[in-house]
Coordinates of C-alpha atoms in Angstrom, one line a residue:
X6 CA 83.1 199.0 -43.5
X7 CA 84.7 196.1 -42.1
X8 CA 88.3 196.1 -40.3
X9 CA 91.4 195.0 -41.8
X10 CA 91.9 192.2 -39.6
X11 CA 88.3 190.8 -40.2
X12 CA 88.3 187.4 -41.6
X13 CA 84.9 187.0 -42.1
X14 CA 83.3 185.8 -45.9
X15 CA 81.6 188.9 -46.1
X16 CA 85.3 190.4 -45.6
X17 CA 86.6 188.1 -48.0
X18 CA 83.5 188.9 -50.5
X19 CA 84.3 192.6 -50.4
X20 CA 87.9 192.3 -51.3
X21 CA 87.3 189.7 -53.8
X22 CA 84.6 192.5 -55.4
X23 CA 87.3 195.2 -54.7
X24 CA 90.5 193.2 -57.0
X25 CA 87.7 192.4 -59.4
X26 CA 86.8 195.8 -60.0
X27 CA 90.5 196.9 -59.8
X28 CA 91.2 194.5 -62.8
X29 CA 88.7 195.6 -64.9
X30 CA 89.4 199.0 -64.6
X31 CA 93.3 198.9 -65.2
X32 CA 92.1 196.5 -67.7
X33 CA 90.5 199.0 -69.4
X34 CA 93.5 201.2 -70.1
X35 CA 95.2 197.8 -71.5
X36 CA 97.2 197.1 -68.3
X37 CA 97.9 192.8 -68.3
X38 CA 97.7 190.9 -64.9
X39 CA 100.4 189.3 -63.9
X40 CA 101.0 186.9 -61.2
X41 CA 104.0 186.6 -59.1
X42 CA 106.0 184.5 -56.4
X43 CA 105.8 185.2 -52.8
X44 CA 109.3 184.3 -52.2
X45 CA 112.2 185.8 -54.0
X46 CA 116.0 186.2 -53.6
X47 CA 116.6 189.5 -50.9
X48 CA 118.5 191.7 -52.7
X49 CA 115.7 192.2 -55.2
X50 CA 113.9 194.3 -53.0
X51 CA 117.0 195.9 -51.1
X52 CA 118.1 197.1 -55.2
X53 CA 114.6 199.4 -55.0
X54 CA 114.3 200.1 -51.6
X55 CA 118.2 201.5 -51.5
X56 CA 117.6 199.7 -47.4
X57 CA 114.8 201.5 -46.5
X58 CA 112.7 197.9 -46.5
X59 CA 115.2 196.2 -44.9
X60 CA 114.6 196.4 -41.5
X61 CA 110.8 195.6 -42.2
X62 CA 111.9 192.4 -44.7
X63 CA 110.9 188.8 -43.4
X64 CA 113.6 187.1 -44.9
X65 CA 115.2 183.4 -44.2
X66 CA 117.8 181.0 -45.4
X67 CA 116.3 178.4 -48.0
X68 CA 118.5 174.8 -48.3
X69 CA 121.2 176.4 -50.7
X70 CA 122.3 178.8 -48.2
X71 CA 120.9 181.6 -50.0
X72 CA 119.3 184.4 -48.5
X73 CA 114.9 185.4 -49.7
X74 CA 112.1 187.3 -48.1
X75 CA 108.9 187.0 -48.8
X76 CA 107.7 190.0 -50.8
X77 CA 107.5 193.4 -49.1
X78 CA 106.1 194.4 -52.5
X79 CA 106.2 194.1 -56.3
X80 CA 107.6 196.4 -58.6
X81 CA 111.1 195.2 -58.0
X82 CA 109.7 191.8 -58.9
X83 CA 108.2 192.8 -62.2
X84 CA 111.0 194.7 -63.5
X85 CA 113.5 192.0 -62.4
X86 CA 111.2 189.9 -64.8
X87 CA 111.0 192.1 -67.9
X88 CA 114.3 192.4 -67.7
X89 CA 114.7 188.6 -67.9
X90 CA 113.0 188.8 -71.3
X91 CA 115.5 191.3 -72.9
X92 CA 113.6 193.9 -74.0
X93 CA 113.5 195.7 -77.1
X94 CA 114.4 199.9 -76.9
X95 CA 110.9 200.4 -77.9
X96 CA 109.1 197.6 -75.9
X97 CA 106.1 198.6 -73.5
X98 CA 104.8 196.5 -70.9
X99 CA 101.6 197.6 -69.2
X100 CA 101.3 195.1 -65.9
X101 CA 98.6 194.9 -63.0
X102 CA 98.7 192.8 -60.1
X103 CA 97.5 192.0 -56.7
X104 CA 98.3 190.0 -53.6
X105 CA 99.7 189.9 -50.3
X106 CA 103.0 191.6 -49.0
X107 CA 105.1 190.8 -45.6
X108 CA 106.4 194.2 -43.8
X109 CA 107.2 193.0 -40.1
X110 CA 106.7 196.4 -37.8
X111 CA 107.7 195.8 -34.2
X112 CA 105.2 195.5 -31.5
X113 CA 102.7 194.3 -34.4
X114 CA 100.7 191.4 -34.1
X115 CA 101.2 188.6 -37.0
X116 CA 98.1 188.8 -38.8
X117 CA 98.9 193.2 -39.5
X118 CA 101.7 191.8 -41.0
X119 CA 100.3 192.0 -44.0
X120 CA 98.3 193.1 -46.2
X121 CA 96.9 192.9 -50.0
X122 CA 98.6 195.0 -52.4
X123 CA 97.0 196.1 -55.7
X124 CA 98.8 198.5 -58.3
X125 CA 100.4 198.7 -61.9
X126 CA 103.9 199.2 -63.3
X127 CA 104.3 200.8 -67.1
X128 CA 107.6 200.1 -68.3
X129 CA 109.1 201.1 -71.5
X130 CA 107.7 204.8 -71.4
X131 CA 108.4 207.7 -70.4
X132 CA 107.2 210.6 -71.8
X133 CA 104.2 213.4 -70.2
X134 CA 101.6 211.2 -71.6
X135 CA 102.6 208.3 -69.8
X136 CA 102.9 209.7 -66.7
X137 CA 100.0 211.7 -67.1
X138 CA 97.4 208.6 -68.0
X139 CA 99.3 206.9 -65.0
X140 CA 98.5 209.5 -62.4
X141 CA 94.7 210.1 -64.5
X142 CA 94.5 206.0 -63.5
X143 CA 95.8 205.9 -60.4
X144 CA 93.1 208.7 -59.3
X145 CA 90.4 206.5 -60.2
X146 CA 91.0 203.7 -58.3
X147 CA 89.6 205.4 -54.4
X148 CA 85.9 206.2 -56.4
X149 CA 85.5 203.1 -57.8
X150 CA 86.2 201.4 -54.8
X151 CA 83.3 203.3 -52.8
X152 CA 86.0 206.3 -51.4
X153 CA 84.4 209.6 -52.2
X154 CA 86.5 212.2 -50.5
X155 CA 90.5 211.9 -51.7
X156 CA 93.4 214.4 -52.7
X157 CA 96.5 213.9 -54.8
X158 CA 100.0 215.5 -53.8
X159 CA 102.3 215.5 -56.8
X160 CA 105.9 216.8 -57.5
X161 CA 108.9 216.3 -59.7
X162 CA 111.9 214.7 -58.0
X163 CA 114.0 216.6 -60.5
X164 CA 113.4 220.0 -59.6
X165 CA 114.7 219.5 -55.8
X166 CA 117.7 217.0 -57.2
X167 CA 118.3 219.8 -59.8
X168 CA 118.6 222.3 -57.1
X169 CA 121.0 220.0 -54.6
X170 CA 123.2 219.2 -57.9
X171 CA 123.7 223.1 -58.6
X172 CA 125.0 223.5 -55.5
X173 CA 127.5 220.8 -55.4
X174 CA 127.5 219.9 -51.7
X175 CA 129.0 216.6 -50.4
X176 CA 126.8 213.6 -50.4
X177 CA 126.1 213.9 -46.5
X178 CA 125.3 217.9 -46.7
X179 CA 122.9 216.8 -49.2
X180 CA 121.3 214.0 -47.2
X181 CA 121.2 216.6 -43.7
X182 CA 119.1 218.8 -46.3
X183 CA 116.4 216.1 -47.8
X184 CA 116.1 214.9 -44.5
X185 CA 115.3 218.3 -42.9
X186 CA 112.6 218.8 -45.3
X187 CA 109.6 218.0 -42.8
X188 CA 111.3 220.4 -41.0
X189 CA 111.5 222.8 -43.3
X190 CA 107.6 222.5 -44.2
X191 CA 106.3 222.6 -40.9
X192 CA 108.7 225.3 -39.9
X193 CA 109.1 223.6 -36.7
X194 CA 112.9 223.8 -36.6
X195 CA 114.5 227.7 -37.4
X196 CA 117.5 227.1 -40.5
X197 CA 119.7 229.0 -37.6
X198 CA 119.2 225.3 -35.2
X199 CA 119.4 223.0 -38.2
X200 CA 122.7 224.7 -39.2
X201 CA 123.7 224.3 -35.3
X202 CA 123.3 220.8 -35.9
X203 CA 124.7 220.6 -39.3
X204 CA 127.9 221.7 -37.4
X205 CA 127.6 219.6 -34.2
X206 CA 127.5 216.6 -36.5
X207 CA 131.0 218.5 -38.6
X208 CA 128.7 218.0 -41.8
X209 CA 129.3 221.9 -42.1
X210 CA 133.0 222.3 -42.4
X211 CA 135.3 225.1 -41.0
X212 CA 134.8 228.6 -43.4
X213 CA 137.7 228.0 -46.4
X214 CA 139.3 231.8 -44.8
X215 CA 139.9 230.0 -41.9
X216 CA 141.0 226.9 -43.2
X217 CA 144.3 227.1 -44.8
X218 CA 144.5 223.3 -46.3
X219 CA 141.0 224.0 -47.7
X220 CA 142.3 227.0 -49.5
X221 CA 145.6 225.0 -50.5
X222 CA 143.6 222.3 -52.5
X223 CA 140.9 224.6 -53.2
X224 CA 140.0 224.0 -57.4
X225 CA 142.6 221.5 -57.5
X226 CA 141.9 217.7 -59.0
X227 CA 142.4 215.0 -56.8
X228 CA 145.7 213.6 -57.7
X229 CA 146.9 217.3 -57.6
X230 CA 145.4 218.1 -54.1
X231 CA 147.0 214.7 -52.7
X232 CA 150.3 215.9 -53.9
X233 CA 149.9 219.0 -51.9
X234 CA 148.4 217.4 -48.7
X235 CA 151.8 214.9 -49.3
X236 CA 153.7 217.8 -49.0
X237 CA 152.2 219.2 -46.0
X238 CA 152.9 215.6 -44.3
X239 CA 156.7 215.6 -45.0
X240 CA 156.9 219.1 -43.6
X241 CA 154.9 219.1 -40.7
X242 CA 157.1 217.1 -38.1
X243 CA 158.3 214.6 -40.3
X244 CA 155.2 212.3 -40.5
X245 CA 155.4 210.8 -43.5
X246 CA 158.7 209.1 -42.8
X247 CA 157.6 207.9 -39.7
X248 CA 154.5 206.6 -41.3
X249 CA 155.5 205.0 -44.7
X250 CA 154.6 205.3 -48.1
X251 CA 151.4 203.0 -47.8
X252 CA 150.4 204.1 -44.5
X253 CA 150.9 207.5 -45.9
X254 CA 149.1 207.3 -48.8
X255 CA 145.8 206.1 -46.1
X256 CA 146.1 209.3 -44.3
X257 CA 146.0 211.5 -47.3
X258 CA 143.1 209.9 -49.0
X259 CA 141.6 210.1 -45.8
X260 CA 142.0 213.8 -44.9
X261 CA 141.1 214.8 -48.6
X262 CA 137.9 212.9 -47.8
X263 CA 137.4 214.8 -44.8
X264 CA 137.9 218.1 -46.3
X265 CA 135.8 217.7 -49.2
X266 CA 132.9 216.4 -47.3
X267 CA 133.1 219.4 -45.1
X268 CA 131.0 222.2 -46.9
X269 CA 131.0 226.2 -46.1
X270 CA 128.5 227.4 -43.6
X271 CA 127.2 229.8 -46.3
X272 CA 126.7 227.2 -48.6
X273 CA 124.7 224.9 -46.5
X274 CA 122.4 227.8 -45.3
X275 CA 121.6 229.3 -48.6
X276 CA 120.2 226.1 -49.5
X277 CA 118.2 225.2 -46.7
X278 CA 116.6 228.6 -47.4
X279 CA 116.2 228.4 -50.9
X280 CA 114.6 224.6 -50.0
X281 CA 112.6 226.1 -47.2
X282 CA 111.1 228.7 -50.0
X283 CA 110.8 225.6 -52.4
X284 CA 108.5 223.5 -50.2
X285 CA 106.7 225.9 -48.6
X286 CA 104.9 227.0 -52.1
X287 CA 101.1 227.2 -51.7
X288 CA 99.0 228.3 -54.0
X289 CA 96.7 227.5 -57.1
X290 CA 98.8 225.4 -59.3
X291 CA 100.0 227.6 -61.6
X292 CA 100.4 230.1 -59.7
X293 CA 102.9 227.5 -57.5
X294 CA 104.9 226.4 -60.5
X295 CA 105.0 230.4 -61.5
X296 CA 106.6 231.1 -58.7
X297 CA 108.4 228.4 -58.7
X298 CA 110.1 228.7 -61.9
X299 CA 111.2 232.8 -60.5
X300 CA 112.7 231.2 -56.9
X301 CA 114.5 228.5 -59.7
X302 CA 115.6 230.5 -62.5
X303 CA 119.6 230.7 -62.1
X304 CA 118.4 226.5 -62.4
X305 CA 118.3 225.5 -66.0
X306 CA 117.9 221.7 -65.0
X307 CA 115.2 222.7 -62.2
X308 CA 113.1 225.2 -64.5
X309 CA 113.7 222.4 -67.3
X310 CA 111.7 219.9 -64.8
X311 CA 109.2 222.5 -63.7
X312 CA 108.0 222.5 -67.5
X313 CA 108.0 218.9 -67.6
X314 CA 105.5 218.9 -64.7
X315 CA 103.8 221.5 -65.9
X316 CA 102.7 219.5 -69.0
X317 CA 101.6 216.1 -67.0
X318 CA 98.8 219.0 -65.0
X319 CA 98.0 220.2 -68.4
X320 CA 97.2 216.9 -69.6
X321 CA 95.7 215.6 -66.5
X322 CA 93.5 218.5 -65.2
X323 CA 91.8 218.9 -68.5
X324 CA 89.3 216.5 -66.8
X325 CA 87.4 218.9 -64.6
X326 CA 87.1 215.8 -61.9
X327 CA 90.8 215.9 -61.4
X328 CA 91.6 219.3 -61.6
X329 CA 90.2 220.0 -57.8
X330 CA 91.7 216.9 -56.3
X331 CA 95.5 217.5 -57.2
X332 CA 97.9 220.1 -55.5
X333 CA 101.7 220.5 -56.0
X334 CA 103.6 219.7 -52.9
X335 CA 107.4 220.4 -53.0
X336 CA 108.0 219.1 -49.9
X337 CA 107.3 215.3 -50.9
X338 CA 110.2 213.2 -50.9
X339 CA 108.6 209.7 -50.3
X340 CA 111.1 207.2 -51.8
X341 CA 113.9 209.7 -53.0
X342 CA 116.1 206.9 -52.7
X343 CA 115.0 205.5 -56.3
X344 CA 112.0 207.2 -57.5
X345 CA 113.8 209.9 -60.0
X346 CA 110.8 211.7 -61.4
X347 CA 107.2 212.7 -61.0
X348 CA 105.6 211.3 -57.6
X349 CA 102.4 211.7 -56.1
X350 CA 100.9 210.1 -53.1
X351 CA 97.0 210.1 -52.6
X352 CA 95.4 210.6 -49.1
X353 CA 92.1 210.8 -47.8
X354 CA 89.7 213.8 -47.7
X355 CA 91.9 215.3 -44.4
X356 CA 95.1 214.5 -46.1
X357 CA 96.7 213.1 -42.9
X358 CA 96.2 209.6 -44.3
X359 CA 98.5 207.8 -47.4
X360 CA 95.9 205.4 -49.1
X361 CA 98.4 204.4 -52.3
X362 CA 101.0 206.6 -54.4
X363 CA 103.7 206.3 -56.9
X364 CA 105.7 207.5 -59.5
X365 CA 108.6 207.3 -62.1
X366 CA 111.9 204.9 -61.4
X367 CA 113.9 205.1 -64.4
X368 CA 117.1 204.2 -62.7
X369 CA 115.8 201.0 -61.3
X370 CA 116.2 198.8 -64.0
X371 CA 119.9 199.9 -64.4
X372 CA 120.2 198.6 -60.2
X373 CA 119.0 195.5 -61.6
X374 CA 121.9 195.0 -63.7
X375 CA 120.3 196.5 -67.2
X376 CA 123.2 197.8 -69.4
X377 CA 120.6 200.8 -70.1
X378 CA 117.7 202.8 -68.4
X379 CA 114.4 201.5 -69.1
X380 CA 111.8 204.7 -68.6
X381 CA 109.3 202.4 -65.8
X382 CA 106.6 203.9 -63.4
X383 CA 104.2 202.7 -61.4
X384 CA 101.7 203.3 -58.4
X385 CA 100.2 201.0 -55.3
X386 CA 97.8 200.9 -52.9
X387 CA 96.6 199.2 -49.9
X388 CA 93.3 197.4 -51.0
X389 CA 92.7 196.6 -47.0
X390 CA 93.2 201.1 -46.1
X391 CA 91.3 201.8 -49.3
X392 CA 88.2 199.0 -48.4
X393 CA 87.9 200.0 -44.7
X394 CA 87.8 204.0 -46.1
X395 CA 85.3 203.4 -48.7
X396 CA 81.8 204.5 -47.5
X397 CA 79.7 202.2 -50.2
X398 CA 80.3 198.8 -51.2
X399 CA 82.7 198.4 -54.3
X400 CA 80.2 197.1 -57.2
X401 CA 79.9 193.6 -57.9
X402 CA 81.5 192.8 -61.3
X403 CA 78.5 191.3 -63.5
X404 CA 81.0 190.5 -66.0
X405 CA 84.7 188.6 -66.7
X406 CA 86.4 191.5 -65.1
X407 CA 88.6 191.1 -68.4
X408 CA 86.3 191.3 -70.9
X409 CA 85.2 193.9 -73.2
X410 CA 82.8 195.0 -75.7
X411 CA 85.8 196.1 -78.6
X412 CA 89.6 196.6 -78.2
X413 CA 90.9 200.0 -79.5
X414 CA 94.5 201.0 -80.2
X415 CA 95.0 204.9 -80.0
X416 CA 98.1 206.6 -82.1
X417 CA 99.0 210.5 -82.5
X418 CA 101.3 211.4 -85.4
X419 CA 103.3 213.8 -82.7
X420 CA 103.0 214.9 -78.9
X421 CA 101.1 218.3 -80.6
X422 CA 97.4 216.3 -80.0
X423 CA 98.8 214.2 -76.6
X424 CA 95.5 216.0 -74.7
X425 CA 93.0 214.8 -77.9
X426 CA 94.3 211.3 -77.6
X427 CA 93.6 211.4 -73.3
X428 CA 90.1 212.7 -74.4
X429 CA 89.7 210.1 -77.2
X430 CA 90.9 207.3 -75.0
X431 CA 88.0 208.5 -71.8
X432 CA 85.5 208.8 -74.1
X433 CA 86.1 205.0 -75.6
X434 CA 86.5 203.3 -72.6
X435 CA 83.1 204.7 -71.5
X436 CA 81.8 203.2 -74.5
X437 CA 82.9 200.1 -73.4
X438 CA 86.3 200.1 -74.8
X439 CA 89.4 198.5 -73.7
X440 CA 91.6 201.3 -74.8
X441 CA 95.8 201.1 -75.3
X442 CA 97.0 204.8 -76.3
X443 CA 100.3 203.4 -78.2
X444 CA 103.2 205.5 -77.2
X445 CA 105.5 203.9 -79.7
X446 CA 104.1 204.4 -82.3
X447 CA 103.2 207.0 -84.9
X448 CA 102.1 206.0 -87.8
X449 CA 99.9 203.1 -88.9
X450 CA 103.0 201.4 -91.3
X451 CA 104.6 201.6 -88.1
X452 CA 101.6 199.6 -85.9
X453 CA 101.4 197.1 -88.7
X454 CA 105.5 196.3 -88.7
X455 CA 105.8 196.5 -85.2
X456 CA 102.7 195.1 -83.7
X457 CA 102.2 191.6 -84.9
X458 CA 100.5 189.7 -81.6
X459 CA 98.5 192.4 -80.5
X460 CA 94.5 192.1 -81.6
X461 CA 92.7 195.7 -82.4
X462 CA 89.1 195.9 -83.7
X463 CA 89.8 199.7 -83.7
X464 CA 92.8 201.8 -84.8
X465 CA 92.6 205.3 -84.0
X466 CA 95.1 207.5 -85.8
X467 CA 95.0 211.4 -84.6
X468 CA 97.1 213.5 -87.6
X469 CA 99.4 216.3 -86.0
X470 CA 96.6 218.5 -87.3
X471 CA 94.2 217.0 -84.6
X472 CA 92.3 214.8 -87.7
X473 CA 91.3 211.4 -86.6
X474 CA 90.9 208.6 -88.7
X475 CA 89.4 205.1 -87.0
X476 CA 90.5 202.0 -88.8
X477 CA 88.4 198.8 -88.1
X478 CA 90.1 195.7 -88.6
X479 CA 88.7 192.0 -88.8
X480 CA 92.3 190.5 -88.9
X481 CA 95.1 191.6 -86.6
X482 CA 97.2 194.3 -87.8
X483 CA 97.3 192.1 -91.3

């Protein structure tokens, strides 16, 4: 296939094939395309990144002394948008796009700068059928580009965030941890040097036997502990007289800082080992999340986010395709900064190379300055990776890459028939469908009310007793 770099029309031909088929396909599970700007205000993208863009931004000053970038990529941007529209508790957006994004990486040349950027947000849901018809979509995209050999990663966020939270360590203990994960994995580092370093860097705390202020303060609030540490100024050598009451008052907010960042050395290596067990899992996935739930079940939270992703594989594997591409991989913390839920990256056949990914964001939209969590996921890839690892040609879309044969809105009465309505929805888009499985709603009164500017020629209603009734309709939802 041709290079990234290659500028030639048959290059240009090839991608133009590749979006076009990319539309039609996210098309077909009702997801809109929307076009964006190039340029928008910085802070946009430093609110989703949490930094981790910001030393790859391309950013300037425009004439009102105001600081933009062009995009490093898009989901920031789309959210930042719905949000504009003041959306309604039970609103769903389904949103595609595609187009180029600036990352600057030094020692690069200009023109790999950039590249083109296709993918799809969902925001508004967020339940196991969501994120499983996400993830069953996101699969799709390397074969119908021409990529034949591909594997999925997935995990939950929440289980390894459930863990950390259970053993209330301070926020750098927790950081040392997530960022010795690769470590951890690979086993390339023994827990006995990481805890060295743990201590060499005073993230790991003198023992509270040893320590006597850390037993003084030891279950104490805050105002109570400063009291004490206050007390232990004025007696030891008359410091706090010296000091004043101000200057005081800085040195015992200070050393209470100090000695509640510090954590116990048993603490710290109890959970880099239980981690270490986490992420090293292999296994068939069941027999991964079985053993997972055992390593995790003094974990409520963690056990309680285990089931969650236990129902997404349910959903998702039920398509024999899928069920050999996907494995569970604990040790995936692409993004931790604001991804908060299920994530999954997808890699070529060896695995050693990232051709898009995703997941769930839920906190995102409050970073945005929502009053409320919207549920929002979403996935990307790079069109130029994907293209130059295809080994046939993307087909050539005969047709509008938006147009279809019949549009069919799919409803369950309860989650009970969630794996009919995945079923349903695969088999009618094969058919030619452009198919929308409707979350939000439940019952046809409910589709009618709520539903006004949407056309359906089909309304598929699946009872809680795994009936289905199809409603053809001349007028919409009328």
């Amino acid at each position: 296939m041709t290079s990234s770099s290659d500028k030639s029309e048959s290059s240009w031909f090839q991608k133009r094939h590749g979006e076009d088929e990319f539309i039609r396909l996210c098309g077909s599970f009702g997801y809109e395309y929307q076009d964006l700007p190039i340029l928008a205000p910085t802070d946009v993208f430093l609110r989703k990144s949490g930094g981790e863009l910001a030393s790859q931004m391309l950013s300037l000053i425009d004439a009102t002394s105001n600081l933009i970038s062009l995009r490093p990529e898009f989901t920031a941007l789309i959210v930042s948008e719905h949000l504009k529209t003041q959306p309604e508790i039970n609103d769903i957006q389904r949103i595609q796009y595609s187009g180029p994004v600036f990352r600057q990486t030094l020692g690069s040349s200009l023109d790999q700068q950039y590249f083109t950027q296709i993918g799809v947000e969902l925001i508004g849901a967020g339940t196991p059928i969501a994120d499983a018809e996400l993830l069953y979509l996101a699969s799709q995209i390397p074969s119908h580009l021409g990529v034949t050999g591909y594997n999925v990663r997935i995990t939950n966020l929440q289980v390894l965030n459930s863990l950390l939270d259970s053993k209330k360590l301070s926020d750098r203990a927790r950081n040392f941890i997530i960022s010795s994960i690769p470590e951890l994995q690979s086993q390339s580092t023994p827990i006995s040097q990481l805890l060295t370093q743990a201590q060499d860097t005073h993230i790991v705390g003198l023992n509270p036997s040893n320590d006597h202020l850390q037993i003084a303060i030891a279950g104490l609030q805050d105002e109570q502990a400063k009291e004490v540490l206050h007390g232990f100024l004025e007696w030891s050598e008359g410091l706090a007289p010296n000091l004043g009451q101000r200057a005081a008052d800085d040195v015992v907010e200070r050393l209470l800082r100090k000695l509640r960042s510090n954590d116990e050395k048993e603490k710290v290596h109890e959970t880099l080992v239980e981690v270490s067990k986490l992420v090293n899992l292999e296994g068939a996935n069941e027999e991964v999340l079985d053993t997972a739930e055992s390593l995790l079940e003094t974990c409520p939270a963690a056990t309680a986010a285990l089931q969650s992703m236990r129902s997404v594989l349910n959903l998702v594997t039920d398509d024999p395709n899928m069920s050999s591409k996907i494995s569970i991989d604990f040790g995936l913390i692409k993004g931790i900064a604001y991804y908060d839920g299920i994530v999954f990256d997808i890699t070529d056949s060896s695995g050693g190379k990232i051709l898009g990914g995703g997941g769930r964001y839920d906190a995102l939209s409050t970073d945005l300055g929502s009053e409320r969590e919207i549920p929002s996921a979403g996935f990307a890839y790079n069109l130029d990776a994907l293209l130059k690892s295809a080994v046939t040609e993307p087909p050539n879309v005969a047709v509008h890459p938006n147009q279809w044969d019949s549009s069919t809105l799919l409803i369950t009465e309860d989650d009970s028939q969630d794996l009919l309505a995945l079923q349903l929805s695969r088999e009618y888009r094969e058919a030619g469908h452009r198919v929308v499985i409707g979350f939000q709603y439940h019952s046809l009164a409910e589709v009618v009310t709520e539903c006004q500017d949407e056309f359906w020629e089909n309304i598929v209603f699946v009872s809680a007793t795994g009936n289905t009734e199809v409603h053809k309709t001349d007028v919409a939802n009328t």
